[in-house]
Each structure stands twice: as C-alpha cells, then as structure tokens.
Short mmCIF file of C-alpha atoms in Angstrom, two decimals:
data_model
loop_
_atom_site.label_atom_id
_atom_site.label_comp_id
_atom_site.label_asym_id
_atom_site.label_seq_id
_atom_site.Cartn_x
_atom_site.Cartn_y
_atom_site.Cartn_z
CA MET E 15 152.61 225.64 117.44
CA VAL E 16 154.36 228.23 118.43
CA LYS E 17 157.85 228.71 119.31
CA PRO E 18 158.16 230.22 122.66
CA THR E 19 160.27 233.68 123.08
CA LEU E 20 163.14 235.04 124.50
CA GLY E 21 163.47 238.32 123.78
CA TYR E 22 166.75 241.02 125.13
CA TRP E 23 169.49 242.75 123.03
CA ASN E 24 171.90 241.13 120.81
CA PHE E 25 174.58 240.70 123.55
CA ARG E 26 174.51 238.15 126.72
CA GLY E 27 173.85 240.23 129.29
CA MET E 28 171.45 238.79 131.29
CA ALA E 29 169.56 236.38 129.23
CA GLU E 30 172.44 234.00 128.94
CA PRO E 31 171.78 232.33 131.89
CA ILE E 32 168.19 231.50 131.03
CA ARG E 33 169.02 230.41 126.95
CA TYR E 34 172.02 228.25 128.34
CA LEU E 35 168.84 226.36 129.99
CA LEU E 36 166.62 226.42 127.21
CA HIS E 37 170.21 224.98 125.38
CA TYR E 38 170.40 222.73 128.00
CA LYS E 39 167.11 221.38 127.57
CA LYS E 40 165.96 221.50 123.87
CA VAL E 41 163.88 223.88 123.68
CA ASP E 42 163.26 225.25 120.69
CA PHE E 43 162.96 228.85 121.20
CA GLU E 44 162.65 232.62 119.01
CA ASP E 45 165.89 234.22 121.12
CA LYS E 46 164.54 236.73 119.23
CA GLN E 47 167.50 239.67 119.84
CA TYR E 48 166.61 243.41 119.79
CA THR E 49 170.47 245.76 118.00
CA PHE E 50 171.09 248.13 121.77
CA GLY E 51 170.90 252.00 121.28
CA THR E 52 168.04 251.41 118.86
CA GLU E 53 165.02 251.61 119.14
CA ASP E 54 163.68 248.28 117.54
CA TRP E 55 162.93 247.61 121.50
CA GLN E 56 160.93 250.46 121.91
CA LYS E 57 158.65 249.91 119.18
CA GLU E 58 157.40 246.34 120.93
CA GLU E 59 157.83 246.99 124.13
CA PHE E 60 154.47 248.05 125.12
CA GLU E 61 152.40 245.54 122.10
CA LEU E 62 153.41 242.26 124.22
CA GLY E 63 151.22 242.13 126.36
CA LEU E 64 154.39 242.00 129.45
CA ASP E 65 152.49 243.90 132.70
CA PHE E 66 156.11 245.14 133.32
CA PRO E 67 157.84 245.79 130.01
CA HIS E 68 160.92 244.83 130.33
CA LEU E 69 163.73 242.71 128.63
CA PRO E 70 164.27 239.61 129.33
CA TYR E 71 161.11 238.22 128.57
CA TYR E 72 159.81 235.40 127.95
CA ILE E 73 156.87 234.42 126.14
CA ASP E 74 154.72 231.38 126.50
CA GLY E 75 151.32 231.44 124.95
CA ASP E 76 149.54 232.99 127.94
CA VAL E 77 153.22 232.68 130.18
CA LYS E 78 154.50 236.73 129.50
CA LEU E 79 157.27 237.27 132.05
CA THR E 80 160.04 240.04 132.14
CA GLN E 81 162.91 239.54 135.08
CA SER E 82 165.53 237.55 134.34
CA ILE E 83 165.83 235.05 137.96
CA ALA E 84 161.59 235.68 137.81
CA ILE E 85 162.00 233.20 134.34
CA LEU E 86 164.75 231.36 134.98
CA ARG E 87 162.41 230.23 139.05
CA HIS E 88 159.33 229.14 136.21
CA LEU E 89 161.81 227.41 133.14
CA ALA E 90 163.51 225.26 136.71
CA ARG E 91 159.94 224.53 137.40
CA LYS E 92 158.87 223.26 134.43
CA TYR E 93 161.35 221.33 133.46
CA GLU E 94 163.11 220.76 136.69
CA LEU E 95 165.38 221.71 137.98
CA ASP E 96 164.87 223.33 141.29
CA GLY E 97 165.99 220.90 143.08
CA LYS E 98 164.11 218.06 145.06
CA ASN E 99 163.35 218.99 148.00
CA ASP E 100 163.22 221.91 150.79
CA GLN E 101 166.53 221.09 151.26
CA ASP E 102 167.66 221.33 148.11
CA ARG E 103 165.54 224.66 147.06
CA HIS E 104 166.83 226.99 149.85
CA LYS E 105 170.89 225.95 148.89
CA ILE E 106 169.52 227.59 145.42
CA PHE E 107 168.17 230.52 146.40
CA MET E 108 171.02 231.24 148.27
CA VAL E 109 173.57 230.89 145.37
CA GLU E 110 171.20 232.83 143.08
CA GLN E 111 171.18 235.96 144.88
CA GLN E 112 174.99 235.12 145.87
CA SER E 113 175.41 234.87 142.27
CA ALA E 114 173.10 238.10 141.16
CA ASP E 115 175.31 240.83 143.19
CA PHE E 116 178.41 238.92 141.94
CA TRP E 117 177.06 239.30 138.00
CA ILE E 118 176.01 242.96 138.96
CA SER E 119 179.31 244.26 140.84
CA LEU E 120 181.26 242.40 137.81
CA ARG E 121 179.46 244.87 135.12
CA SER E 122 179.02 247.61 137.38
CA VAL E 123 182.94 247.89 136.67
CA VAL E 124 183.50 247.30 133.32
CA MET E 125 180.92 249.68 132.82
CA CYS E 126 181.76 252.87 134.73
CA ASN E 127 183.78 255.98 134.33
CA ASP E 128 186.82 255.25 136.57
CA TYR E 129 187.25 251.86 135.25
CA GLU E 130 191.07 251.94 135.33
CA ILE E 131 191.23 253.06 139.74
CA ILE E 132 188.00 250.64 140.15
CA LYS E 133 188.99 247.67 138.82
CA LYS E 134 191.76 246.69 141.06
CA GLU E 135 190.21 247.52 143.92
CA PHE E 136 188.12 244.94 142.59
CA LEU E 137 189.96 242.71 141.85
CA GLU E 138 191.62 243.05 145.35
CA ASN E 139 188.72 242.11 146.60
CA ILE E 140 186.84 239.33 144.77
CA PRO E 141 189.21 236.38 145.69
CA ALA E 142 187.35 236.53 149.31
CA HIS E 143 184.04 235.84 146.92
CA PHE E 144 185.90 233.24 145.17
CA ARG E 145 186.00 231.12 148.35
CA TYR E 146 182.80 230.67 149.46
CA PHE E 147 181.86 229.56 145.78
CA GLU E 148 185.47 226.97 145.95
CA GLU E 149 184.49 225.33 149.44
CA PHE E 150 181.42 225.38 148.53
CA LEU E 151 181.88 223.25 145.88
CA ARG E 152 184.44 221.03 147.21
CA ASN E 153 183.19 217.49 146.72
CA LYS E 154 180.12 217.60 144.25
CA ASP E 155 179.52 217.28 141.37
CA TYR E 156 177.43 220.48 140.73
CA LEU E 157 176.19 223.52 142.79
CA ILE E 158 173.40 221.69 144.45
CA GLY E 159 175.19 218.40 144.90
CA LYS E 160 175.21 215.47 141.44
CA ASP E 161 171.96 217.09 139.83
CA ILE E 162 172.41 220.36 137.41
CA THR E 163 169.74 223.05 138.72
CA TYR E 164 169.45 226.61 136.71
CA VAL E 165 171.98 228.93 139.95
CA ASP E 166 174.35 225.72 137.92
CA PHE E 167 173.64 228.65 134.27
CA MET E 168 174.37 231.36 136.36
CA VAL E 169 176.90 230.91 138.09
CA PHE E 170 178.22 229.48 135.20
CA GLU E 171 177.80 232.48 133.46
CA SER E 172 178.65 234.99 136.23
CA LEU E 173 182.63 233.06 135.79
CA ASP E 174 182.99 233.19 132.03
CA PHE E 175 182.28 236.44 132.28
CA TYR E 176 185.00 237.03 134.92
CA THR E 177 187.69 235.00 133.15
CA THR E 178 186.90 236.78 130.62
CA PHE E 179 187.81 240.01 131.94
CA HIS E 180 190.85 238.79 133.76
CA GLY E 181 191.71 235.63 132.21
CA THR E 182 194.10 233.96 134.80
CA ALA E 183 191.22 234.85 138.00
CA LEU E 184 190.28 231.15 138.33
CA ASP E 185 194.21 229.98 138.62
CA ASP E 186 194.30 230.56 142.41
CA PHE E 187 190.85 228.21 142.69
CA PRO E 188 190.97 225.43 141.66
CA VAL E 189 187.72 223.81 142.18
CA LEU E 190 185.89 226.84 140.85
CA LYS E 191 187.89 226.29 137.26
CA ALA E 192 187.70 222.37 136.61
CA TYR E 193 183.59 222.58 137.94
CA LEU E 194 184.09 226.41 134.60
CA GLY E 195 185.52 223.74 132.42
CA LYS E 196 183.07 221.06 133.33
CA MET E 197 179.88 223.67 132.76
CA LYS E 198 181.82 224.73 129.59
CA SER E 199 181.91 221.35 128.35
CA LEU E 200 177.83 220.21 128.83
CA PRO E 201 177.06 218.53 125.42
CA GLU E 202 174.66 219.73 125.49
CA LEU E 203 175.37 223.26 124.99
CA GLN E 204 178.30 222.59 122.38
CA LEU E 205 175.89 223.26 119.67
CA TYR E 206 175.19 226.61 121.57
CA LEU E 207 178.68 227.43 122.47
CA LYS E 208 180.32 227.20 118.95
CA SER E 209 177.53 228.98 117.01
CA ASN E 210 177.67 232.57 115.78
CA LYS E 211 174.05 232.97 118.05
CA ARG E 212 176.80 233.30 121.27
CA LYS E 213 177.39 236.67 121.59
CA PHE E 214 180.70 237.23 122.68
CA GLU E 215 180.25 240.35 125.02
CA PRO E 216 178.80 239.98 127.37
CA VAL E 217 178.16 243.48 128.25
CA PRO E 218 176.33 246.48 125.84
CA PRO E 219 179.21 248.15 123.62
CA ARG E 220 180.30 250.64 125.67
CA PRO E 221 182.86 248.28 126.83
CA LYS E 222 185.54 245.98 123.97
CA PHE E 223 187.23 243.16 124.35
CA GLU E 224 191.20 243.26 123.79
CA ALA E 225 192.94 240.42 122.85
CA THR E 226 196.79 239.90 124.47
CA GLY E 227 197.85 236.68 123.52
CA PRO E 228 196.02 233.84 125.70
CA GLN E 229 194.45 236.69 128.16
CA LEU E 230 191.47 238.97 127.44
CA ILE E 231 190.65 242.25 129.07
CA PHE E 232 188.32 245.29 129.25
CA LYS E 233 189.17 248.50 127.46
CA LYS E 234 186.56 251.55 128.08
CA SER E 235 186.28 251.96 124.04
CA VAL E 236 186.22 255.49 122.38
CA THR E 237 182.25 255.28 122.78
CA PRO E 238 180.60 257.54 124.74
#
C-alpha cells in the first residue's frame, strides 16, 4: 500500500500542525520536503493531479488536497479530531480562524523589511489576543474540553512559534504557558519533536534565529 504523502517546503510553516496531527495519530506517511528557493517544487507542481497546485498538499490514494486548513479538516474528520457535536464544531471553527490569523500576523512581522519597528508594535498589541485564549482555555484540558481536536495543533504551533520569537511571551499567561507545556509533552509527539525531521525554523530562511542565553529571538539575515 502506498503511503499518504504530505508535501511542503523544508521548514515548519503551514504544514507543521498537519505533521503534528499525523504523528499524534501514528499515521505512516511520507513527509516530502522541497528545498526552499530552488526549482524542486516547480518540477512537480503540475504533475500531481492537484486541482489547485499549492504547498502544502496531501495525497492519499484518490484524495488530493491543497490548502492547510482543508487538509486539517479532512484529517480531523477521518481520525475523529473534529469535536463530538455541533456545539464543539462551532467553537472549533472560531478557534481555527483565530489561530490562523495569529500565525499569519506573526509571520508577517518576522518577514517584513521594517522588522524592528513592526516587532515593537506587535509586542505591544499581542497581550490582548493572548488574554482571549487565556480565558477560553481556563478550566479546560484542551481548547474544546477534555479531548484534543485539530485546532489544538494549530494553536500549539502558533504559541511555539511565538515563544521562539519572544522567549518570555507567556510569562504573564500561566494557563497558556501550561497548555503549551502540555502539548509539547504529548507522548505521541515525542519521537517527532526530538528527531532531525522536525525543523527549528517556523518560516523561510530570510529571518535567522540567534540564541541569547535562554531566549531565542529573530534577527533579519543579510540574505535577500
């Protein structure tokens, strides 16, 4: 039997929540990573039978999907990670979009030319968004209750990305900080998180990471 294939660039990006979900459910899949900035993807882009050729893509037999959230929704339904009822799903859809907006805004900050200016403004405004998640998670094990759903993997990646960008970001948000620790400690993810398959960089190589003691921050690379 041919393995399902997840195709994306060779960094975390929009595919990482999908990887988390697949590893969590112990799916045997090919994690096909194209070298960013090369013609690797262009050579195959129109040869895979995708209706809308993009990265990430997910191919499993006759199922051929692009767009990260479409892939997550498909996998969540297949592996019963999409809530128990309509009330759950209404909340899931809200969290899905809130998380996607947050991830995109953070990516925009670290990729922009006016990085230092935009970073300062972003750091001033982000606590208000964290407060919403802090209250939403209060007295819950996971975002929708006692059971993990696919949006937990989205929010996990957003929070992990953000704390890589700004190491003390969650110090004033104990519920979120504990939640991030819980997600990082999921037994099903340990093999992947500790492997060399898991990339450090959440975004393309333009930003680079620089260690300063216990905190990790972004600095723009000289690479255009």
